[in-house]
Structures are given as structure tokens and as C-alpha cells.
Tab-separated table of C-alpha atoms and ligand atoms in Angstrom:
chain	number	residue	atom	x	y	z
A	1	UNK	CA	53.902	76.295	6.444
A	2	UNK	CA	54.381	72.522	6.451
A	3	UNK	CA	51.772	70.225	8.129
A	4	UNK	CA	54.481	68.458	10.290
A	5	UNK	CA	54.914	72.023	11.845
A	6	UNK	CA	51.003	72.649	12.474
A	7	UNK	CA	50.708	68.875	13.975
A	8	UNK	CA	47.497	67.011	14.223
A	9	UNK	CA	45.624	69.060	16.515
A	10	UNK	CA	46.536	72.321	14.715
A	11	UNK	CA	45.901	70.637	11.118
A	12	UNK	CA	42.376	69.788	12.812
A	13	UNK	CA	42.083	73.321	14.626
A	14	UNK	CA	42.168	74.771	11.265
A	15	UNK	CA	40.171	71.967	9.367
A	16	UNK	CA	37.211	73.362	11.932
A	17	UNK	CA	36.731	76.538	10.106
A	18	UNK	CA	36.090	74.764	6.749
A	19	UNK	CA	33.122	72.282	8.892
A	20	UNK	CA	30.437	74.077	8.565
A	21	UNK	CA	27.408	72.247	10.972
A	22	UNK	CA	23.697	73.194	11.256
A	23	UNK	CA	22.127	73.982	14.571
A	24	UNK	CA	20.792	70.117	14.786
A	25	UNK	CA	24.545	69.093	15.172
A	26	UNK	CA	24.472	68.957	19.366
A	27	UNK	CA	28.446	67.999	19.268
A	28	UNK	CA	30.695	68.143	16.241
A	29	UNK	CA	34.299	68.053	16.365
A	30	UNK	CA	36.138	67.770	19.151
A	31	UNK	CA	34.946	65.021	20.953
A	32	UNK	CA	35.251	60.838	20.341
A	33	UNK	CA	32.311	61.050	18.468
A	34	UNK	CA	29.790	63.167	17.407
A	35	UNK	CA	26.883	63.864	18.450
A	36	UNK	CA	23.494	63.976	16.768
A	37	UNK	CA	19.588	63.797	16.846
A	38	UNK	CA	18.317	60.559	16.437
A	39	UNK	CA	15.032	60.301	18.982
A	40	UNK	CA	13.121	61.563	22.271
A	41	UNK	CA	15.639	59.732	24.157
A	42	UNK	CA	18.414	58.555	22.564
A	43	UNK	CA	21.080	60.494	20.420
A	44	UNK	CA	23.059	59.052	16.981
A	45	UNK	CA	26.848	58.935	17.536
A	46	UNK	CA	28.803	59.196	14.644
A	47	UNK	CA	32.894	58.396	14.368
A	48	UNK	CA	35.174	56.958	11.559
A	49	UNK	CA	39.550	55.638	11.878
A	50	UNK	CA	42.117	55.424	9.447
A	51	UNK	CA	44.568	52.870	9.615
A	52	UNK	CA	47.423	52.941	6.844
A	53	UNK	CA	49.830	50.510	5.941
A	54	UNK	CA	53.537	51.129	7.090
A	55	UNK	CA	52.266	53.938	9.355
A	56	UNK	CA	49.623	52.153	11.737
A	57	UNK	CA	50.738	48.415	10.315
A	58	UNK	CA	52.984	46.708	8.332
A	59	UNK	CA	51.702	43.654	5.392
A	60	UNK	CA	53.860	41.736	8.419
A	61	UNK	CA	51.253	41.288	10.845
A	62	UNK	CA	48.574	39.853	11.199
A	63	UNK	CA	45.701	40.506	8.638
A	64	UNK	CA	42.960	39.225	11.223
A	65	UNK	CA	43.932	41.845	13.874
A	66	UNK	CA	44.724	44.835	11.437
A	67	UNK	CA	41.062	43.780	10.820
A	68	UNK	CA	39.840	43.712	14.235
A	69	UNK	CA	42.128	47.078	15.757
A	70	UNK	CA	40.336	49.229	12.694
A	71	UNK	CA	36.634	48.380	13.363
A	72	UNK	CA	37.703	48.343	17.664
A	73	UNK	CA	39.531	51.856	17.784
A	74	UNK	CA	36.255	53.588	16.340
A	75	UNK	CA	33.849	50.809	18.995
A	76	UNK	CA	36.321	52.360	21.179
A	77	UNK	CA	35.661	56.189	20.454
A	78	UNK	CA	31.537	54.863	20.427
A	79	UNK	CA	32.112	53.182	24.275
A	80	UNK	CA	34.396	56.379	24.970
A	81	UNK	CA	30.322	58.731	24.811
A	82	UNK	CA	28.642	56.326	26.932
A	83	UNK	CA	26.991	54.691	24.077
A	84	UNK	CA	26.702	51.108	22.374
A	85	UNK	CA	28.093	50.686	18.883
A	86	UNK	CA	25.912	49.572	15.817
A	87	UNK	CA	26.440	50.035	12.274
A	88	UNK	CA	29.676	50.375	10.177
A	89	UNK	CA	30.863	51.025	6.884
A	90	UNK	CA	34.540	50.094	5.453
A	91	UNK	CA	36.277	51.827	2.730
A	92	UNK	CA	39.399	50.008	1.753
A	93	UNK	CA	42.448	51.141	-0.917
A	94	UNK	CA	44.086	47.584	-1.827
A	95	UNK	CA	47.176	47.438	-3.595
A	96	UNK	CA	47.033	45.306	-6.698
A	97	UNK	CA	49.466	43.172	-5.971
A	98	UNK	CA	47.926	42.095	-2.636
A	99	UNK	CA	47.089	38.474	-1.786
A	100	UNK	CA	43.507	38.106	-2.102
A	101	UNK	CA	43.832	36.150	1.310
A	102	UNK	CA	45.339	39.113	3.062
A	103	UNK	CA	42.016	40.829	2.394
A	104	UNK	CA	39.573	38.128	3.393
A	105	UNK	CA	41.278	37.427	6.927
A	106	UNK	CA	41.502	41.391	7.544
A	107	UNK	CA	37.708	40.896	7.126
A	108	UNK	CA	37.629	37.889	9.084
A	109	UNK	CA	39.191	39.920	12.040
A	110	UNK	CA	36.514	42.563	11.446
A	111	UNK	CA	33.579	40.033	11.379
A	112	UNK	CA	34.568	38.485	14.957
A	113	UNK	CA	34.738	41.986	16.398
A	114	UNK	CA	31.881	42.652	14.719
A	115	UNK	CA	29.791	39.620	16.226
A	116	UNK	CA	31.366	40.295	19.664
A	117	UNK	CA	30.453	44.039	19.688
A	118	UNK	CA	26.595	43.669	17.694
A	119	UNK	CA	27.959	46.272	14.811
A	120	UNK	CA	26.463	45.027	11.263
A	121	UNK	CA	28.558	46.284	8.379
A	122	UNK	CA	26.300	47.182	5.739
A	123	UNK	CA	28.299	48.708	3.365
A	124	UNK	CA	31.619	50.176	2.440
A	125	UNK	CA	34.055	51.247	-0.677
A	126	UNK	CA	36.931	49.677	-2.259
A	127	UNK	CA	39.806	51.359	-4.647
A	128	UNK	CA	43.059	50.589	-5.787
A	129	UNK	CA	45.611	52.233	-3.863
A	130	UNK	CA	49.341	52.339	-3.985
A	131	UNK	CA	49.544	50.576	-0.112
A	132	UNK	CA	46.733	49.373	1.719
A	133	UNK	CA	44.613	51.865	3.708
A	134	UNK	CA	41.417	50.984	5.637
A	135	UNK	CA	38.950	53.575	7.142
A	136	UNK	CA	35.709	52.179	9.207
A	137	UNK	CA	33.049	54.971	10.165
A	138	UNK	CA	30.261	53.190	12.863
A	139	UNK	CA	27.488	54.644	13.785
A	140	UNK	CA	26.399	54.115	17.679
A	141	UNK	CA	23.487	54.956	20.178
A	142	UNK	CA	23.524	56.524	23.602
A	143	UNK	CA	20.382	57.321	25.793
A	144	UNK	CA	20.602	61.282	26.051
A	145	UNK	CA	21.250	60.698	30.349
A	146	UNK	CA	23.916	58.734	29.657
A	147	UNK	CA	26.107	60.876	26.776
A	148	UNK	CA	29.488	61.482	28.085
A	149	UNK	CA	31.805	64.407	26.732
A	150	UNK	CA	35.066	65.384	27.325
A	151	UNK	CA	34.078	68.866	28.836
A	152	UNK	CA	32.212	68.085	31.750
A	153	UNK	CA	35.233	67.304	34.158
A	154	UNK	CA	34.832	69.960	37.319
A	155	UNK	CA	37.275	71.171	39.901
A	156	UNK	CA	37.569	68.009	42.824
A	157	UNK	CA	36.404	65.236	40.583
A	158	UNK	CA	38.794	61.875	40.705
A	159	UNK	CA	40.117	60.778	37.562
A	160	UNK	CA	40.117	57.208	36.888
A	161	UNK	CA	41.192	54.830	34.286
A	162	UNK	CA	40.256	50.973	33.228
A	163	UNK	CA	43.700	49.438	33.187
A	164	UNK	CA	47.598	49.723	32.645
A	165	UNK	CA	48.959	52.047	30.649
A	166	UNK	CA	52.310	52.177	28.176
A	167	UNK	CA	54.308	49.755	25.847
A	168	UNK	CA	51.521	49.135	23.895
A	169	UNK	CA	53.528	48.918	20.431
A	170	UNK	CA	56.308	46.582	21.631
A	171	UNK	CA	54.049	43.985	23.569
A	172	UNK	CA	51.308	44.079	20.464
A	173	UNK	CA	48.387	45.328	22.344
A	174	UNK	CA	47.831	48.127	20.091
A	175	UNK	CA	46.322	45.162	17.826
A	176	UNK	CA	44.513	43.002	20.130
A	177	UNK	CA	43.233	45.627	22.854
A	178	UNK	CA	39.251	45.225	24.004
A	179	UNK	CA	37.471	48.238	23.420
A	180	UNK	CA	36.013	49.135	26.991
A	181	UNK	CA	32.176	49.347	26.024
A	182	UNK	CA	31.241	47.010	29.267
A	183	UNK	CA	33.260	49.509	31.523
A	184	UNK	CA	31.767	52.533	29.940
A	185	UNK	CA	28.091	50.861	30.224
A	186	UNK	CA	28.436	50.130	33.887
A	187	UNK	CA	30.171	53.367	34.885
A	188	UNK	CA	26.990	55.693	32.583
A	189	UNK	CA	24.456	53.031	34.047
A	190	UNK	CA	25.421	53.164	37.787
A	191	UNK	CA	28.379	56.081	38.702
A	192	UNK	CA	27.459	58.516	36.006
A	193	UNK	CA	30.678	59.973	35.108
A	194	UNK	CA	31.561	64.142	34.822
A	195	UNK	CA	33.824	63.566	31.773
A	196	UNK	CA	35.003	60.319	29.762
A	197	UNK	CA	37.316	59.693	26.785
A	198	UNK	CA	39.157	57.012	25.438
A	199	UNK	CA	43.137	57.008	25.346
A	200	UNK	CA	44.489	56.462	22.229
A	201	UNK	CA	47.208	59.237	22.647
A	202	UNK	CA	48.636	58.777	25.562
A	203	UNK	CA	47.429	59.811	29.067
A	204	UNK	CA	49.076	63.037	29.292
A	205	UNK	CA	48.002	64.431	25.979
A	206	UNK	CA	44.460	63.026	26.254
A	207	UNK	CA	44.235	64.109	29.945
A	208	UNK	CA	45.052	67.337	28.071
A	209	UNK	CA	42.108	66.981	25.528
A	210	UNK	CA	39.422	66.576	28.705
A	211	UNK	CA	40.992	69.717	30.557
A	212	UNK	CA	41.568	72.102	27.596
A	213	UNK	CA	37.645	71.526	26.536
A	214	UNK	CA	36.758	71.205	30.594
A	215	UNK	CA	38.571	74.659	31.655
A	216	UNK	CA	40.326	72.694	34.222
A	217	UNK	CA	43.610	71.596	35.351
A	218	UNK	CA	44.760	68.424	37.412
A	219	UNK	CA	47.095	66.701	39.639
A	220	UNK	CA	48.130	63.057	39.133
A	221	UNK	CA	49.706	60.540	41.514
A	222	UNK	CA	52.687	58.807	39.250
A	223	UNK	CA	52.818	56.389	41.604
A	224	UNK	CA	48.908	55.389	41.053
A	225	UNK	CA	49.412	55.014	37.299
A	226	UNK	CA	48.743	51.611	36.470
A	227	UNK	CA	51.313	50.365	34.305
A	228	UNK	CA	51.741	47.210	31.742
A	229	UNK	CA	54.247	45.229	32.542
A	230	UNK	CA	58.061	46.671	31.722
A	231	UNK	CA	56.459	50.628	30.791
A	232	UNK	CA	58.245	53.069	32.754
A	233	UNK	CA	56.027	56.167	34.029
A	234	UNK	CA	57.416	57.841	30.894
A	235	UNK	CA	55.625	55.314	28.522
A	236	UNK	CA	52.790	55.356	30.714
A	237	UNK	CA	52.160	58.918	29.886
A	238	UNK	CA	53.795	59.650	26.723
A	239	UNK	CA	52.847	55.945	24.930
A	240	UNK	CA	49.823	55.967	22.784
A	241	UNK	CA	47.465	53.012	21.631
A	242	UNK	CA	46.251	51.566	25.469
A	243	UNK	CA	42.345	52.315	24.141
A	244	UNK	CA	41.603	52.461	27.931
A	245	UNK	CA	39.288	54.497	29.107
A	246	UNK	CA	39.970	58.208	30.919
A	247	UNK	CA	37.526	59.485	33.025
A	248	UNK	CA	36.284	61.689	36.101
A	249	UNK	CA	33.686	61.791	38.693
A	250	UNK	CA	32.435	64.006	41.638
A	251	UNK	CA	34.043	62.730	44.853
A	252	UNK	CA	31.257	61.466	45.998
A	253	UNK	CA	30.714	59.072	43.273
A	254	UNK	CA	34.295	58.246	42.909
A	255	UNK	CA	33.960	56.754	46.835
A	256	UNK	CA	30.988	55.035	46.030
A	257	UNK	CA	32.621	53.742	42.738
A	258	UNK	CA	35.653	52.621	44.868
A	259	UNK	CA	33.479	50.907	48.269
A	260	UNK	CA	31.905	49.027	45.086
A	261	UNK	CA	34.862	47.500	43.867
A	262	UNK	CA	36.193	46.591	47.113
A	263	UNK	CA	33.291	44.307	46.611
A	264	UNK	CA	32.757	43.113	43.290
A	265	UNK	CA	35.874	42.647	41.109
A	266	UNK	CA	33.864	42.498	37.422
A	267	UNK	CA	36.236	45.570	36.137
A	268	UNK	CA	38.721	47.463	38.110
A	269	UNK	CA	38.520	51.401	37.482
A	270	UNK	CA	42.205	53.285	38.602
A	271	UNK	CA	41.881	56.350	40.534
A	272	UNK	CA	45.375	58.304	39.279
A	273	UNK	CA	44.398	61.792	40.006
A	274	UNK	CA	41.931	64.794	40.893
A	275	UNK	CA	40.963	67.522	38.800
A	276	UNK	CA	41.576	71.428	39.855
A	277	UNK	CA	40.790	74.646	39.197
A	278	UNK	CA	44.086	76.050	38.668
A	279	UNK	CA	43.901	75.784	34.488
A	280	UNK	CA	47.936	76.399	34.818
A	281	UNK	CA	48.143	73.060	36.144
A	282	UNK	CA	47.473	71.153	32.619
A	283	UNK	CA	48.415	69.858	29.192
A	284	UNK	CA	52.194	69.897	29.673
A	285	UNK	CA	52.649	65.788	31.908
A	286	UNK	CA	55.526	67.941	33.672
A	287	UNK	CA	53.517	70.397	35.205
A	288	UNK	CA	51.001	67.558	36.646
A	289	UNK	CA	52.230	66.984	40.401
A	290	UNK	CA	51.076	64.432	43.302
A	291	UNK	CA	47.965	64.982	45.116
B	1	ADP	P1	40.080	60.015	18.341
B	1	ADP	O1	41.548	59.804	18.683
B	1	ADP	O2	39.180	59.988	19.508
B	1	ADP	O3	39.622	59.140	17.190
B	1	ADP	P2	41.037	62.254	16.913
B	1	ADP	O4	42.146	62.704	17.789
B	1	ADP	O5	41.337	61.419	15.723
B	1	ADP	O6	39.963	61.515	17.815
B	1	ADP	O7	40.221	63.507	16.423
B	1	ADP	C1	39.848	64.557	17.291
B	1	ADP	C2	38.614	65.254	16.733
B	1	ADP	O8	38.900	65.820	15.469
B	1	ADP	C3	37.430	64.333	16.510
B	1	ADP	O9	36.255	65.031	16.847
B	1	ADP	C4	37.478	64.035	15.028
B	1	ADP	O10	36.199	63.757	14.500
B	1	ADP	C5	38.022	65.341	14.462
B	1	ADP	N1	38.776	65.173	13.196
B	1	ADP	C6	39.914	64.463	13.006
B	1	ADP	N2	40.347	64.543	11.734
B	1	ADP	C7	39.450	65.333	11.085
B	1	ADP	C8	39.324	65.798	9.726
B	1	ADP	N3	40.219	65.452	8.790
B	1	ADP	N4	38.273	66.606	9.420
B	1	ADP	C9	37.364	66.937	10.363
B	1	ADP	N5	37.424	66.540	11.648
B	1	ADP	C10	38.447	65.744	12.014
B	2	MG	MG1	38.870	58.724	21.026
């Protein structure tokens, strides 16, 4: 068998059985990050992204945001667990022909995410490589109350998320987005969400991800969707790359969450659906209905 026909998610599936993890591991894979001992109160978090050239970015763009998306899709996956970022590694694969300039503002576009998230990078790799490839694996801290995972969505909660969804490639966003950490801080701090994740799949799939590991299903208002400017519902759901933040909360947070933001307009947190019991009702964006 080919890996196109497996996919990602099978490929990783399988990958799992080769992983082996002792019992100090409290979440491996299968979350944003994962999850490890670190001290009475807090936990380590632990995630690493891949970007490639020609698949995730062409030599085209812009070195200082190629820079900036790699080290803010894993602060993303860090803010995604409830937790606050802090140290990073970069392995890089340059090809030799590369202007030494390319390199130093991709690094520059790390460094002012770096300052503007408090992540020190303190280390890294570098090879030659037939295209350029860059891989950043942070390391973050949550306080144990506050760790999010994807499985802890339960049958009435409201699903939320931080802002519009779909057309990320065309308008750019996927290389200048703001990883959510201030959302995900206030929501752990004061609303204490059920479930949390970030979407950098596309709603429908990642919805998908929180219900498959949450034994759930869920109904979502289209019409409540927030959408970027020019996405049709279709992008909305299908589009990947928005690196907002998905997640869920008992009702009776989710209409103190909403009273609060009548008030106080700091962030704005979408409520686009509710979660069910009926597991039938999940993965597949067709099967989702209104509530
Ligand atoms: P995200 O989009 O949040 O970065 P992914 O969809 O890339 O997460 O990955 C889903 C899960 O699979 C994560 O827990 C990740 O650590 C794990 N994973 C992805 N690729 C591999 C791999 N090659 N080997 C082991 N685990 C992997
Ligand atoms: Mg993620």
C-alpha cells in the first residue's frame, strides 16, 4: 500500500504502534502537544512542525514570515493545551545554493515571534538538503488545572471559536496568523474550557479530531460560522491554516462566557455549535446539521 492511500491520520494511526511511551508519559500522541511531568503543579508540553519548501512555501515569499509561521504553528499547538510556550529548537536542511540572506531573515521572522511570544531558542541542527525544510520543536508549560485536551468535550457543551474561518492560502494569513495564546490564557484562567484545539485542518476535520477522541457528536449552525472575508461556508469548513482556536464548554459557562463579552470586547469567542451524544452525528461536515 501507498502512503497517499493510508493519508495522514492513518500513516500516524500506524506510526502509534512503533511509539512505545513509559507510564510517566500522561498524554502522547494524539493531542496538540504532549503531555509530560515536569512539577507538583505544572506539566511540560512538548510539540515540534515541519514546514517544507514547495509544499508549505515557496523561495517566493517572504523569508521573515516562513520564519515566523514555523516557530507560531507549534506556539499555536502550545496555546491550543492551555499552556504558555518557552523553549525551542530549529533544525534546518538548506540548499547550497541558497542566499545566505534568505536564511538570516527566516531567522529574523523567528526572533520577533520569538520576543513577542517569550520562547528562547537555545539550540537547533543544520544540514544540507536538496530544498529547504525547517522543523521547530518548543517546549511549553501549563499549570495541571488548566491542561486542555481534545477529549474532554461532553454531550450539551457549546462549541466556540476565536475568529473567521477559510481562505487562508489566497489572502496570506496562513503566514502572518497570531497564534491565540492570550485567548487560550483567558478562556483556562476564567471559563475553563471541556475541550480545546487549535485549527490547522480545517473546522470540520478538526471538529472531527475533538469528537472522535471525546465519544461525541455535534451540531453546527452554518450560519454562525464566522467567515474571512470572500470564504464561502465550504472554505470555512474544508480550508485549513486559520490557527484559530476550537473549543467547548458546559452551557453554563458558555452563557457566562457570552454575558462577558457583551461587556468587554478584549477577544471575541464564536459560539457555532453544541456538542451531542448521538456519535453518528460527527466527522463527515455533511452530517453536521443546525441546532
Ligand atoms: P497538529 O496539527 O496539532 O500539529 P498533527 O495533526 O500534526 O497535529 O498530529 C497529530 C498527532 O500525531 C500529534 O499528537 C502529533 O504529535 C502526532 N504525530 C504526527 N506525526 C507524527 C510522527 N511522524 N510520529 C509520531 N507522532 C506523530
Ligand atoms: Mg494543533
Amino acid at each position: 500500500m501507498k502512503i497517499s492511500q493510508l493519508g495522514e491520520f492513518g500513516l500516524i494511526d500506524v506510526l502509534k504502534k512503533f511509539s512505545p511511551v513509559t507510564k510517566e508519559v500522561i498524554k502522547g500522541i494524539g493531542d496538540d502537544a504532549a503531555v509530560l511531568p515536569f512539577s507538583k503543579t505544572e506539566y511540560l508540553l512538548f510539540t515540534t512542525d515541519m514546514l517544507a519548501q514547495d509544499v508549505h512555501f515557496t523561495l517566493g515569499m517572504s523569508a521573515q514570515a516562513i520564519g515566523h509561521k514555523a516557530l507560531a504553528c507549534s506556539i499555536s499547538d502550545i496555546a491550543a493545551m492551555g499552556g504558555r510556550p518557552t523553549f525551542a529548537v530549529i533544525s534546518i536542511g538548506i540548499p547550497k545554493d541558497l542566499p545566505v540572506r534568505f536564511i538570516t531573515e527566516l531567522y529574523q521572522g523567528i526572533k520577533l515571534t520569538a520576543k513577542t511570544f517569550d520562547v528562547s531558542i537555545v539550540g537547533g541542527d543544520t544540514i544540507k538538503a536538496d530544498k529547504l525544510v525547517i522543523n521547530i520543536a518548543l517546549l511549553g508549560q501549563v499549570e495541571k488545572k488548566y491542561l486542555t485536551l481534545r477529549d474532554g468535550a461532553k454531550p450539551g457543551d457549546w462549541i466556540f471559536v476565536t475568529g473567521p474561518l477559510g481562505g487562508s492560502f489566497k489572502s496570506g494569513r496562513h503566514l502572518n496568523f497570531t497564534p491565540r495564546v492570550a485567548q487560550a490564557r483567558f478562556l483556562v484562567e476564567n471559563f475553563t474550557p471541556n475541550a480545546m484545539m487549535d485549527l490547522s485542518d480545517g473546522l470540520a476535520g478538526d471538529l472531527g479530531h475533538i469528537l472522535k477522541e471525546s465519544r461525541a457528536g455535534a451540531r453546527l449552525d452554518y450560519a454562525a460560522i464566522p467567515r474571512n472575508k470572500g470564504a464561502s461556508l465550504e472554505q470555512a469548513l474544508n480550508d485549513g491554516e486559520d490557527f484559530e482556536l476550537l473549543c467547548t464548554l458546559s452551557p453554563k459557562t458558555a452563557r457566562s462566557l457570552m454575558e462577558w463579552q457583551e461587556k468587554r470586547k478584549a477577544f471575541y469567542f464564536y459560539p457555532i455549535g453544541v456538542i451531542t451524544k448521538d456519535v453518528k452525528e460527527k466527522i463527515n461536515s455533511k452530517s453536521f446539521t443546525h441546532f
